[in-house]
PDB file of N, CA and C in Angstrom:
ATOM      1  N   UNK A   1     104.789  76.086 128.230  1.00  0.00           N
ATOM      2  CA  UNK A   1     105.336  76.794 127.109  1.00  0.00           C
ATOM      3  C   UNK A   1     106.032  78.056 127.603  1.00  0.00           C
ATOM      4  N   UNK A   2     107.072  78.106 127.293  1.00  0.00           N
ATOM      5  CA  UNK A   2     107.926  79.468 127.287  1.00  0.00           C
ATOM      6  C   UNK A   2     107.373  80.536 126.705  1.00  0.00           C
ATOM      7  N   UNK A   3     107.828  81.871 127.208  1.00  0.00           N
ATOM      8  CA  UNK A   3     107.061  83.045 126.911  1.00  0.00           C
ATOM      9  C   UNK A   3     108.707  83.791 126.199  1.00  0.00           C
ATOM     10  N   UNK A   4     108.625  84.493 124.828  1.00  0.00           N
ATOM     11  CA  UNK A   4     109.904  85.130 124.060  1.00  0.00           C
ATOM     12  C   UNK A   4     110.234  86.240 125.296  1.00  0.00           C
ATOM     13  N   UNK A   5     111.651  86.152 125.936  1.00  0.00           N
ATOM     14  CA  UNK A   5     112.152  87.186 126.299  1.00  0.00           C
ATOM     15  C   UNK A   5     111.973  88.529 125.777  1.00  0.00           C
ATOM     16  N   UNK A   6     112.056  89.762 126.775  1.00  0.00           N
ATOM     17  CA  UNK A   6     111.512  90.926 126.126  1.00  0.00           C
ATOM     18  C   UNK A   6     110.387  91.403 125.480  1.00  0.00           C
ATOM     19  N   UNK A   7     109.668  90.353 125.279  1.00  0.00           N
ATOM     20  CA  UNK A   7     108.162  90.750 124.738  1.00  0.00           C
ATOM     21  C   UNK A   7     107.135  90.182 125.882  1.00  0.00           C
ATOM     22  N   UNK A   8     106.349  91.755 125.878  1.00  0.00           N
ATOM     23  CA  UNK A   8     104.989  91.316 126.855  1.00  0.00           C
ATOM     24  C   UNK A   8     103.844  90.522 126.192  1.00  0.00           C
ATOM     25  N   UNK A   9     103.592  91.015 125.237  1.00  0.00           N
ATOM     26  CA  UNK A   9     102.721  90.416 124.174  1.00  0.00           C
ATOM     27  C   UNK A   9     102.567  89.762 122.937  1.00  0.00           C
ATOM     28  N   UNK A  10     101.625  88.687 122.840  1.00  0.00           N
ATOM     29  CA  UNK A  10     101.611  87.998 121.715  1.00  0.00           C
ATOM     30  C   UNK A  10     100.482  87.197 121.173  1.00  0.00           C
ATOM     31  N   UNK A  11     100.003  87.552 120.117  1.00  0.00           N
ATOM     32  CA  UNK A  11      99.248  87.099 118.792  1.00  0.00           C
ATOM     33  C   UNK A  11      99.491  85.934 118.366  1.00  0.00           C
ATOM     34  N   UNK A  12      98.027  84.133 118.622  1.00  0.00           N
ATOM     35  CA  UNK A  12      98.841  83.263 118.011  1.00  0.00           C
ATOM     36  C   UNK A  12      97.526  83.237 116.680  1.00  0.00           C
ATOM     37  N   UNK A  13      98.229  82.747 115.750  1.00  0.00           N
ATOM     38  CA  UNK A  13      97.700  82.334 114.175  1.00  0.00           C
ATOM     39  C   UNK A  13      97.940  80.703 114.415  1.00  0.00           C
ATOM     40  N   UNK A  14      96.786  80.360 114.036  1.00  0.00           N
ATOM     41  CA  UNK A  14      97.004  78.767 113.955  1.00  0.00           C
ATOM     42  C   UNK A  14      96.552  78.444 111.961  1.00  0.00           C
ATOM     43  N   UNK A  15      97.507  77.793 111.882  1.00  0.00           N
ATOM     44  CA  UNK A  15      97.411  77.020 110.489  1.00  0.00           C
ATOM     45  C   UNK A  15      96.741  75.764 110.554  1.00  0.00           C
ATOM     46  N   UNK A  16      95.507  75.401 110.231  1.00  0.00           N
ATOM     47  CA  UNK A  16      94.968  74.320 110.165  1.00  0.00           C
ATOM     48  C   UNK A  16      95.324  72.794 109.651  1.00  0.00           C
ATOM     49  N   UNK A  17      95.715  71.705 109.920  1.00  0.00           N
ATOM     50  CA  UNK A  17      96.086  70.990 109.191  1.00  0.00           C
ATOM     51  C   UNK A  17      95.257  70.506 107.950  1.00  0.00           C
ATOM     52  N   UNK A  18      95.772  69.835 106.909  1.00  0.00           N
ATOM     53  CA  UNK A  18      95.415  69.134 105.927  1.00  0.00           C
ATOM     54  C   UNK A  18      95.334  68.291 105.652  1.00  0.00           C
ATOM     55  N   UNK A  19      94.380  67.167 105.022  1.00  0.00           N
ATOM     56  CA  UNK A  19      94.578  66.124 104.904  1.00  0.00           C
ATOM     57  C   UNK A  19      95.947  65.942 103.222  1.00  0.00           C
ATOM     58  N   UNK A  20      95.670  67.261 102.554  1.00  0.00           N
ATOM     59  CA  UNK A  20      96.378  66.458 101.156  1.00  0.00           C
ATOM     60  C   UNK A  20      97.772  67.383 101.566  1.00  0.00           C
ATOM     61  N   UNK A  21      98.691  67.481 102.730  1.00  0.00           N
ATOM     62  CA  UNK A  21      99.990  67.607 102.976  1.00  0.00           C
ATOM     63  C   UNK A  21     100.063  65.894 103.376  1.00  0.00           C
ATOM     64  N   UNK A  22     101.184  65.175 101.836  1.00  0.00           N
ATOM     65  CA  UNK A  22     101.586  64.190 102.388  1.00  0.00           C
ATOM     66  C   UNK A  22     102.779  63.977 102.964  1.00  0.00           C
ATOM     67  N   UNK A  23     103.691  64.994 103.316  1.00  0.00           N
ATOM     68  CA  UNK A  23     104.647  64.919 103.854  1.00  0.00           C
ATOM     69  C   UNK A  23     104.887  66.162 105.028  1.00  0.00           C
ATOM     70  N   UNK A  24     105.891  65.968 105.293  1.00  0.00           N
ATOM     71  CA  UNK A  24     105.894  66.953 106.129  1.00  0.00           C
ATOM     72  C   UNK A  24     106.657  68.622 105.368  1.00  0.00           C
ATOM     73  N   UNK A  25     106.429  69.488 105.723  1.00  0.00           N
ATOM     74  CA  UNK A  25     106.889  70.741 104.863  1.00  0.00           C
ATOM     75  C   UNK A  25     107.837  71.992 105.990  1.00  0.00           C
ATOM     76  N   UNK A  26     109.310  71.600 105.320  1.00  0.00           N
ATOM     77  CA  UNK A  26     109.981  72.415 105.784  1.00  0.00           C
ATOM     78  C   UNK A  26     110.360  73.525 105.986  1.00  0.00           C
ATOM     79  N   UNK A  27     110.659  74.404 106.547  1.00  0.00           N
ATOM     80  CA  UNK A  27     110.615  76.101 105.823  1.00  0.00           C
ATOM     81  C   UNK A  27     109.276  76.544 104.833  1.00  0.00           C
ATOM     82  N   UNK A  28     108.175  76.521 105.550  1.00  0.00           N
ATOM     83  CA  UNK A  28     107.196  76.503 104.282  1.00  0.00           C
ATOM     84  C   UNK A  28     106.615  77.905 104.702  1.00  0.00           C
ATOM     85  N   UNK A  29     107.046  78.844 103.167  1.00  0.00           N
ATOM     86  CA  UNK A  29     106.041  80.184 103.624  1.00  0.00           C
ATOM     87  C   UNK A  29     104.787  80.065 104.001  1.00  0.00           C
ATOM     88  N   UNK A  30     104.444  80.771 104.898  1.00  0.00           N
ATOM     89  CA  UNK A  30     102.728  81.089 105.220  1.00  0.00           C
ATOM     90  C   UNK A  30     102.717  82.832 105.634  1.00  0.00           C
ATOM     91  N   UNK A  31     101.653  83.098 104.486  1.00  0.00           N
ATOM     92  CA  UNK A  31     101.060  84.335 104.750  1.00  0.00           C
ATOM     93  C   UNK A  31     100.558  84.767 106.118  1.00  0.00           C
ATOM     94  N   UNK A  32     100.909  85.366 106.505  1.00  0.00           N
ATOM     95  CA  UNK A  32      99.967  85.979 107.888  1.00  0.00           C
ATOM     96  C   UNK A  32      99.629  87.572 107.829  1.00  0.00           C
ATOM     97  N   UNK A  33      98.831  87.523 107.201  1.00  0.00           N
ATOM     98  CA  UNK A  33      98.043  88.962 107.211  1.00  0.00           C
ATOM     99  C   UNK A  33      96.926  89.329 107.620  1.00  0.00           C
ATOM    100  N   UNK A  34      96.719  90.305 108.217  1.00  0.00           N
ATOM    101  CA  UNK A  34      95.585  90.997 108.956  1.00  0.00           C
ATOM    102  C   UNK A  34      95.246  92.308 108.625  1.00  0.00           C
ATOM    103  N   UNK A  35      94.009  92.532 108.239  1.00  0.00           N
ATOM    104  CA  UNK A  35      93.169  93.934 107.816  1.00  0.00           C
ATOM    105  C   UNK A  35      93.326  94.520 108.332  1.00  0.00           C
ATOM    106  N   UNK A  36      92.677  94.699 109.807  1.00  0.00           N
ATOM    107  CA  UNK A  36      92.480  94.924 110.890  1.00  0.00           C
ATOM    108  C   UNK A  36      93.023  94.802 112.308  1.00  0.00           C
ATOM    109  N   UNK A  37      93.888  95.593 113.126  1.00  0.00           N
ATOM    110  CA  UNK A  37      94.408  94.784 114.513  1.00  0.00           C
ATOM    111  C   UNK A  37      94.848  95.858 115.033  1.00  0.00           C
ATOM    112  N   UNK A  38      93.337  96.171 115.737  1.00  0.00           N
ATOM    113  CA  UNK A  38      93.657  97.478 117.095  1.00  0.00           C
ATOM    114  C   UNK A  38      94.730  96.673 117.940  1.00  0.00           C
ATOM    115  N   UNK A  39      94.880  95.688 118.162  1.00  0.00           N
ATOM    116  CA  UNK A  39      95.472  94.949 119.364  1.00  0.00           C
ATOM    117  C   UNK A  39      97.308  95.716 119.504  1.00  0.00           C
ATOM    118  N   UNK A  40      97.507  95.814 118.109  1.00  0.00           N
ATOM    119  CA  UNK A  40      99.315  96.092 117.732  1.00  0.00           C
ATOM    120  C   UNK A  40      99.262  97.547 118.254  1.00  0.00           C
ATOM    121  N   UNK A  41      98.127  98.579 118.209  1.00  0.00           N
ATOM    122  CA  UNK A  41      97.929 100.262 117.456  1.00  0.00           C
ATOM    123  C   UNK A  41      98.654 100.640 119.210  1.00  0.00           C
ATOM    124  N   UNK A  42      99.729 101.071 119.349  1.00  0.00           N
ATOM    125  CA  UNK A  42     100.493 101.673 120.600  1.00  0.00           C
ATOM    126  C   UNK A  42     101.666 100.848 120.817  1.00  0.00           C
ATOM    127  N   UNK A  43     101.597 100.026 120.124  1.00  0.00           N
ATOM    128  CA  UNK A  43     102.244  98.534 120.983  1.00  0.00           C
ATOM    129  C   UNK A  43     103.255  97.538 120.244  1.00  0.00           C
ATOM    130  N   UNK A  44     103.168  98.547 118.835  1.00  0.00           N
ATOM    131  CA  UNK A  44     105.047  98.271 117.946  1.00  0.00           C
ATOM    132  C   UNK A  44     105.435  99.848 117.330  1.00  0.00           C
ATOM    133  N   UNK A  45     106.404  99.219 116.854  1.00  0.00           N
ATOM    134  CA  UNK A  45     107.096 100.441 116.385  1.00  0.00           C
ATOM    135  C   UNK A  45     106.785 100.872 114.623  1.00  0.00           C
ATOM    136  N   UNK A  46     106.609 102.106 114.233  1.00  0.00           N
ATOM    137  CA  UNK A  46     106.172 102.557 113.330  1.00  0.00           C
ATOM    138  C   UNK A  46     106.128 101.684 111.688  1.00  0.00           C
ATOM    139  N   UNK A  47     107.374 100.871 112.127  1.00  0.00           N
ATOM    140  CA  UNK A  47     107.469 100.183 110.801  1.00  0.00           C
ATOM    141  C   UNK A  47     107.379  98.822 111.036  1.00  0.00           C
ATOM    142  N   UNK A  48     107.189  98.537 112.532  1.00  0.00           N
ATOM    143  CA  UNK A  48     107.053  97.096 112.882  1.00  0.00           C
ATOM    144  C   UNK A  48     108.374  96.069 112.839  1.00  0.00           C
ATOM    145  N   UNK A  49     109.111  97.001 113.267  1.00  0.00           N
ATOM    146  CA  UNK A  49     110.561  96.000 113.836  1.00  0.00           C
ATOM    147  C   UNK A  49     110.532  95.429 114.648  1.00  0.00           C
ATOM    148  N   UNK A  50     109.648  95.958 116.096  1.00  0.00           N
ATOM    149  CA  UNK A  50     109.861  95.111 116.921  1.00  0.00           C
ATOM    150  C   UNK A  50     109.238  93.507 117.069  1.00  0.00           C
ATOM    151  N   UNK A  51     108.669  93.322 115.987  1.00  0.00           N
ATOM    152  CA  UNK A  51     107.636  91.854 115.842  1.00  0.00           C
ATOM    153  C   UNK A  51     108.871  90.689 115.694  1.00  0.00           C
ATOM    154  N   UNK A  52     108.764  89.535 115.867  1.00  0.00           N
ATOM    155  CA  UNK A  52     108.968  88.284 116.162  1.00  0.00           C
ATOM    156  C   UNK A  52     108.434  87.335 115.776  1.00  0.00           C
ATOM    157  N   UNK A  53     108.175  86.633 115.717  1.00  0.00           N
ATOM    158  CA  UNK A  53     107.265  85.234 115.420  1.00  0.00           C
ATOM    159  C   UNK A  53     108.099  84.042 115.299  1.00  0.00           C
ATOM    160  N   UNK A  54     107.554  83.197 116.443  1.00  0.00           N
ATOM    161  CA  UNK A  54     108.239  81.887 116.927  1.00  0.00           C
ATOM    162  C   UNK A  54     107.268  80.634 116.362  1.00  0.00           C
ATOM    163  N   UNK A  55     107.569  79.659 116.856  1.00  0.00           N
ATOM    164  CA  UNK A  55     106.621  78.295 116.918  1.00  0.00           C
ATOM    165  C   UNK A  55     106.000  77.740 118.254  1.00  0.00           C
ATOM    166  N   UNK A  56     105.193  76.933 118.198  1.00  0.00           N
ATOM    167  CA  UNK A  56     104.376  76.542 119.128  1.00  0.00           C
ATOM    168  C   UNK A  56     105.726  76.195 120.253  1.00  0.00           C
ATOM    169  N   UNK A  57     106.960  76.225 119.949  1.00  0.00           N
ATOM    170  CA  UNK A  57     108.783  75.592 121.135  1.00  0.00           C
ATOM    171  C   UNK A  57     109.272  76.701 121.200  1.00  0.00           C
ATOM    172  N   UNK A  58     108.858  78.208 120.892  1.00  0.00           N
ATOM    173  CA  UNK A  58     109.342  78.840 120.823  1.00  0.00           C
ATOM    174  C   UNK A  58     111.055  79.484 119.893  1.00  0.00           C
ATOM    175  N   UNK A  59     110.691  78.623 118.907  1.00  0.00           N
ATOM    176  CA  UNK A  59     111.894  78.780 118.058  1.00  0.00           C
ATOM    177  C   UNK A  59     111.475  79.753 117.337  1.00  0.00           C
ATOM    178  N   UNK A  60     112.230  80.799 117.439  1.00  0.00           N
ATOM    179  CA  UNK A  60     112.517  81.984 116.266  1.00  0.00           C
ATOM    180  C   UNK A  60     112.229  81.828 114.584  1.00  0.00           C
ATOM    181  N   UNK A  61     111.415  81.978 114.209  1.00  0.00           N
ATOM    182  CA  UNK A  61     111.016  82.118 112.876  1.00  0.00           C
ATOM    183  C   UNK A  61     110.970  83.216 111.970  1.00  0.00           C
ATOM    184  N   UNK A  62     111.745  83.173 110.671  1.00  0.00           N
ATOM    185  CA  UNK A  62     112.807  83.833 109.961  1.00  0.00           C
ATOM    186  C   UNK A  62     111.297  84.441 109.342  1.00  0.00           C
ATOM    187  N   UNK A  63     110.946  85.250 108.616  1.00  0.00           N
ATOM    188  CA  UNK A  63     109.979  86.344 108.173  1.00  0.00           C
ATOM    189  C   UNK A  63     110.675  87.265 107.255  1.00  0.00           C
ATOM    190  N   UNK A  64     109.217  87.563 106.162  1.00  0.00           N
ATOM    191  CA  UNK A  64     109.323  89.145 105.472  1.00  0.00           C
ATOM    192  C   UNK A  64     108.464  89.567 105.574  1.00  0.00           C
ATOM    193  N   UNK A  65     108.913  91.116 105.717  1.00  0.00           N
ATOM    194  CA  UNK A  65     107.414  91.998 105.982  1.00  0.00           C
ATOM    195  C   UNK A  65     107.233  92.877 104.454  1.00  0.00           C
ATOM    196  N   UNK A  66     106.070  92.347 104.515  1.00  0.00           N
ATOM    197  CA  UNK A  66     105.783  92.558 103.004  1.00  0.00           C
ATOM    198  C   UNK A  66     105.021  93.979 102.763  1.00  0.00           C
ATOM    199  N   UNK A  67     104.379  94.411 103.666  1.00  0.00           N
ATOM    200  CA  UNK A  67     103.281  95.617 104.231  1.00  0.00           C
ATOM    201  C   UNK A  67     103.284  95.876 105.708  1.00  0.00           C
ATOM    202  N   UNK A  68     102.988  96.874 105.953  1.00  0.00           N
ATOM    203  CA  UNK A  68     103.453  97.369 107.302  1.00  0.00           C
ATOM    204  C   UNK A  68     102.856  98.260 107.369  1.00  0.00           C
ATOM    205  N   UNK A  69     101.600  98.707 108.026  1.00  0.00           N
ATOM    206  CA  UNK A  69     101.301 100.499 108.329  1.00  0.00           C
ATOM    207  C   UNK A  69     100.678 100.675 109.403  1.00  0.00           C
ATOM    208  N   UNK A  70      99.923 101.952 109.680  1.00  0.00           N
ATOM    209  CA  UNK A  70      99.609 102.024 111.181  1.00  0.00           C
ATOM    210  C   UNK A  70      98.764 103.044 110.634  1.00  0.00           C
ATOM    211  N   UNK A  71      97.453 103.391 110.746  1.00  0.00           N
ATOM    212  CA  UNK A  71      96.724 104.746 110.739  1.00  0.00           C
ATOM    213  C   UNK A  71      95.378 104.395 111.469  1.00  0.00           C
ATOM    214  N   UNK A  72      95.081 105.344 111.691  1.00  0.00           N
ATOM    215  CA  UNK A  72      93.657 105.914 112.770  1.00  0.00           C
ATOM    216  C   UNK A  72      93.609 104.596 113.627  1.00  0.00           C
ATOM    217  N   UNK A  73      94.316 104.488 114.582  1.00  0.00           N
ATOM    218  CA  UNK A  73      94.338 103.870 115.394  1.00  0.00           C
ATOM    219  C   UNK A  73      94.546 102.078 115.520  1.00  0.00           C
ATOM    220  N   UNK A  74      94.888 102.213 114.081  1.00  0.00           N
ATOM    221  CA  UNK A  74      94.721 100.515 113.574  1.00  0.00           C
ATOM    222  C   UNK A  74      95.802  99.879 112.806  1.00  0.00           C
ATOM    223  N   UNK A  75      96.357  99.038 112.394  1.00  0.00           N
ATOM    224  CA  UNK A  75      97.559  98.257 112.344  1.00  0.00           C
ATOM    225  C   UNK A  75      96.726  97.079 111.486  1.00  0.00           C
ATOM    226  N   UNK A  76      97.798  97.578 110.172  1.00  0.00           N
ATOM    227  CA  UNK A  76      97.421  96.342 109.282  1.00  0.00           C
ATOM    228  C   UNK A  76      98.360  95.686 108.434  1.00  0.00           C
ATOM    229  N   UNK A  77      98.530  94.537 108.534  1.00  0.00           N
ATOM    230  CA  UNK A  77      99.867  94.144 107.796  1.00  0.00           C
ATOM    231  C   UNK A  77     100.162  92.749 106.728  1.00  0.00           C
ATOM    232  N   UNK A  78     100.868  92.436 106.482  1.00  0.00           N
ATOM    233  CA  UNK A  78     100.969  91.076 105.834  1.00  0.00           C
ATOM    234  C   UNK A  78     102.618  90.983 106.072  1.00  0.00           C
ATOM    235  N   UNK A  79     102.592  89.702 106.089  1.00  0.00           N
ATOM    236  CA  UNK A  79     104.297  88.785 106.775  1.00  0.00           C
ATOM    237  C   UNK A  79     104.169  87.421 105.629  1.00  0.00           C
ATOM    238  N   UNK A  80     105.282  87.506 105.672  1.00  0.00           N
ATOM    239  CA  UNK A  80     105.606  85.794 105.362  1.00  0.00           C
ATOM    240  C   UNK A  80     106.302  84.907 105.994  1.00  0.00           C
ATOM    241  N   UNK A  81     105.438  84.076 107.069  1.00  0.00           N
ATOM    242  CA  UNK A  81     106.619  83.459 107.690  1.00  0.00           C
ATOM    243  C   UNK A  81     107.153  81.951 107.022  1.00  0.00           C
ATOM    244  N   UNK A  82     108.365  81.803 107.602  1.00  0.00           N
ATOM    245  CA  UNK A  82     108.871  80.227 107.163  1.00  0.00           C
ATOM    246  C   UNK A  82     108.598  79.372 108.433  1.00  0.00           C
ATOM    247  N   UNK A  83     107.905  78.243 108.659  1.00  0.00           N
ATOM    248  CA  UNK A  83     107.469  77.387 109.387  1.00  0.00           C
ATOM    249  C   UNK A  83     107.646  75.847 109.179  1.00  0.00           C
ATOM    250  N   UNK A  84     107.352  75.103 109.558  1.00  0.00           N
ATOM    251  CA  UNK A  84     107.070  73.887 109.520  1.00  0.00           C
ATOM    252  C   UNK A  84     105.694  73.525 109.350  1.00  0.00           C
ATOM    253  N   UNK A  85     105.221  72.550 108.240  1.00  0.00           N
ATOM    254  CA  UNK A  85     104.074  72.355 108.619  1.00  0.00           C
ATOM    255  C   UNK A  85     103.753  70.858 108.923  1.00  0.00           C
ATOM    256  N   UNK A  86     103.368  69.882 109.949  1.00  0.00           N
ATOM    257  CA  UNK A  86     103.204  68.271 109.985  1.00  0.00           C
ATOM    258  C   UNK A  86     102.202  67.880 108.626  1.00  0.00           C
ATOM    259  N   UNK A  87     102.442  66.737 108.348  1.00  0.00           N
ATOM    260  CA  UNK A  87     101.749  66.064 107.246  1.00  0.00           C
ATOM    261  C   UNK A  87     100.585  64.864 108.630  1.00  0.00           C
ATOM    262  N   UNK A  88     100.792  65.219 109.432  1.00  0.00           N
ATOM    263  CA  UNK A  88     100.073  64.655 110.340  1.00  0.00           C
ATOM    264  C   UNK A  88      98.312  65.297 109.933  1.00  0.00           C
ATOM    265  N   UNK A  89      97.536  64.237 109.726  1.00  0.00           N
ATOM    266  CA  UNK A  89      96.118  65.149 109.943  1.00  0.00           C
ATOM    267  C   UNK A  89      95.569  65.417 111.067  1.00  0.00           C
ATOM    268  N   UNK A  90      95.897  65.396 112.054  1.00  0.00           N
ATOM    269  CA  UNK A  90      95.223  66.399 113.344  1.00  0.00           C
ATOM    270  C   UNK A  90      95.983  66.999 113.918  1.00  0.00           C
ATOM    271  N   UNK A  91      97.325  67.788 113.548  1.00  0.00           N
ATOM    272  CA  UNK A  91      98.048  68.352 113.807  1.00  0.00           C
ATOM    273  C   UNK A  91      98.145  69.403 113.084  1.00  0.00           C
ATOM    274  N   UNK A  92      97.502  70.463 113.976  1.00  0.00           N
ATOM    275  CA  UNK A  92      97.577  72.157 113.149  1.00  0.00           C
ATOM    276  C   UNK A  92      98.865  72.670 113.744  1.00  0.00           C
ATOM    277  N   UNK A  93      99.474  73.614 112.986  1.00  0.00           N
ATOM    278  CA  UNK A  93     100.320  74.577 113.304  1.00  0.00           C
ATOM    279  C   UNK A  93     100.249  75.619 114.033  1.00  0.00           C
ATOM    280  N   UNK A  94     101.005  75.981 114.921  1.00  0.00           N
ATOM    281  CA  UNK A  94     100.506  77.146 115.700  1.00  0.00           C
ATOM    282  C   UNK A  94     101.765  78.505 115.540  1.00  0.00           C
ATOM    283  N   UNK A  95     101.726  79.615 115.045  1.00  0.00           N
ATOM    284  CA  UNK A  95     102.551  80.574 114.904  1.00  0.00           C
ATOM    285  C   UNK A  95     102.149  81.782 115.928  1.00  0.00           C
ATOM    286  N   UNK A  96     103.008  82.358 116.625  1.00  0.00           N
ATOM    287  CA  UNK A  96     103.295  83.393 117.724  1.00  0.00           C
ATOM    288  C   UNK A  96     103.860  84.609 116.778  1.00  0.00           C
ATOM    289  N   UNK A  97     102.713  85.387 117.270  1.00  0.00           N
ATOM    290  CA  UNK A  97     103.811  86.949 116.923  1.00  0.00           C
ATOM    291  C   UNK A  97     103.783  87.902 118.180  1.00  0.00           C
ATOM    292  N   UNK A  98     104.830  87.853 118.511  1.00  0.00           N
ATOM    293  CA  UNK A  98     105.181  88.850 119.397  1.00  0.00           C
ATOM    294  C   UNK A  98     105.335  89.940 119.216  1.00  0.00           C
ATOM    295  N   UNK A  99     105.229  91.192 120.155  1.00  0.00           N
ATOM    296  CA  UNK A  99     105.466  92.477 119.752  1.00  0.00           C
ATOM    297  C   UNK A  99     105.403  93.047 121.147  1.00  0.00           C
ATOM    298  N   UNK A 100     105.158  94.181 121.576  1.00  0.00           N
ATOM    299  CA  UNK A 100     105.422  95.244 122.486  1.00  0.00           C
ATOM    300  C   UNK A 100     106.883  95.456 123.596  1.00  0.00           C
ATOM    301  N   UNK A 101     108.008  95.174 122.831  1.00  0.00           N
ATOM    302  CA  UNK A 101     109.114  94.951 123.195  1.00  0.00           C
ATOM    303  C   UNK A 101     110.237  96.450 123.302  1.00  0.00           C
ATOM    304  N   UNK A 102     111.509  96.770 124.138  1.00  0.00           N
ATOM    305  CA  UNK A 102     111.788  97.703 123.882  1.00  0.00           C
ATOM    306  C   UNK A 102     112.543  97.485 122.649  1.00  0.00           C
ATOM    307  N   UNK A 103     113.278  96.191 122.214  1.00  0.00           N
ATOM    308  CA  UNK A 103     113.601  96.424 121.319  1.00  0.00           C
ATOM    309  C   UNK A 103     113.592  96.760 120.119  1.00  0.00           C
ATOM    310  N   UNK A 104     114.039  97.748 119.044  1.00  0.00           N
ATOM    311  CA  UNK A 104     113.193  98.236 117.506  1.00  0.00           C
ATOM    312  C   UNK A 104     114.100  97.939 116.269  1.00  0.00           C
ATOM    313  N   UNK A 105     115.402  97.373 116.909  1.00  0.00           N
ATOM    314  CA  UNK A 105     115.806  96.366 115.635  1.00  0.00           C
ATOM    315  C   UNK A 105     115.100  95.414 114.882  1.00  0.00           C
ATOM    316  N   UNK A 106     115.232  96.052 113.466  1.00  0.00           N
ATOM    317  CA  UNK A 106     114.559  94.334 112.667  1.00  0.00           C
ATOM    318  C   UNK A 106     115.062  93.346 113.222  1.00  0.00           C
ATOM    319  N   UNK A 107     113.678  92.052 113.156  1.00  0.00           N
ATOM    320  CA  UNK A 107     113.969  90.874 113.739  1.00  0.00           C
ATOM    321  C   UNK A 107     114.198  90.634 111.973  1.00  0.00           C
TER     322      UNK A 107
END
């Protein structure tokens, strides 16, 4: 597996499969939010531009950042990404978020 250019680090979220997806689901939002995540606290930029999030091929996955903050040392947020999901039942999804990059353009 390829590693996203420019980013040292990365966070994967796995989406579990289902048995009642009977098809396969294209562009399908999935929440990815976290309470909690010393892991980000030094290591994006104040509003969280520099984040990313690919697929298990490393394809670029389109996102909104819905919440974004950073205090006492901790990083908590919610995203929406667009993904794919298989209608396969033993096939979970796997989503990458990258971050600690110089770049601070919104992805």
């Amino acid at each position: 597996m390829a590693w996203l250019s420019g980013f040292t680090k990365r966070l994967a979220f796995q989406v579990p499969a289902h048995f009642f997806i009977t098809e396969d689901l294209i562009d399908f939002p999935i929440c990815i939010h976290q309470q909690s995540s010393p892991d980000l606290y030094g290591e994006v930029d104040a509003q969280g531009h520099s984040i990313r999030f690919t697929d298990a091929d490393d394809n670029i996955l389109p996102y909104e950042r819905t919440y974004f903050t950073i205090n006492d040392e901790d990083v908590t947020f919610t995203f929406w990404v667009k993904a794919n999901l298989s209608s396969t039942p033993d096939e979970d999804t796997v989503i990458y978020m990258y971050f600690n990059s110089e770049a601070d353009e919104d992805g």
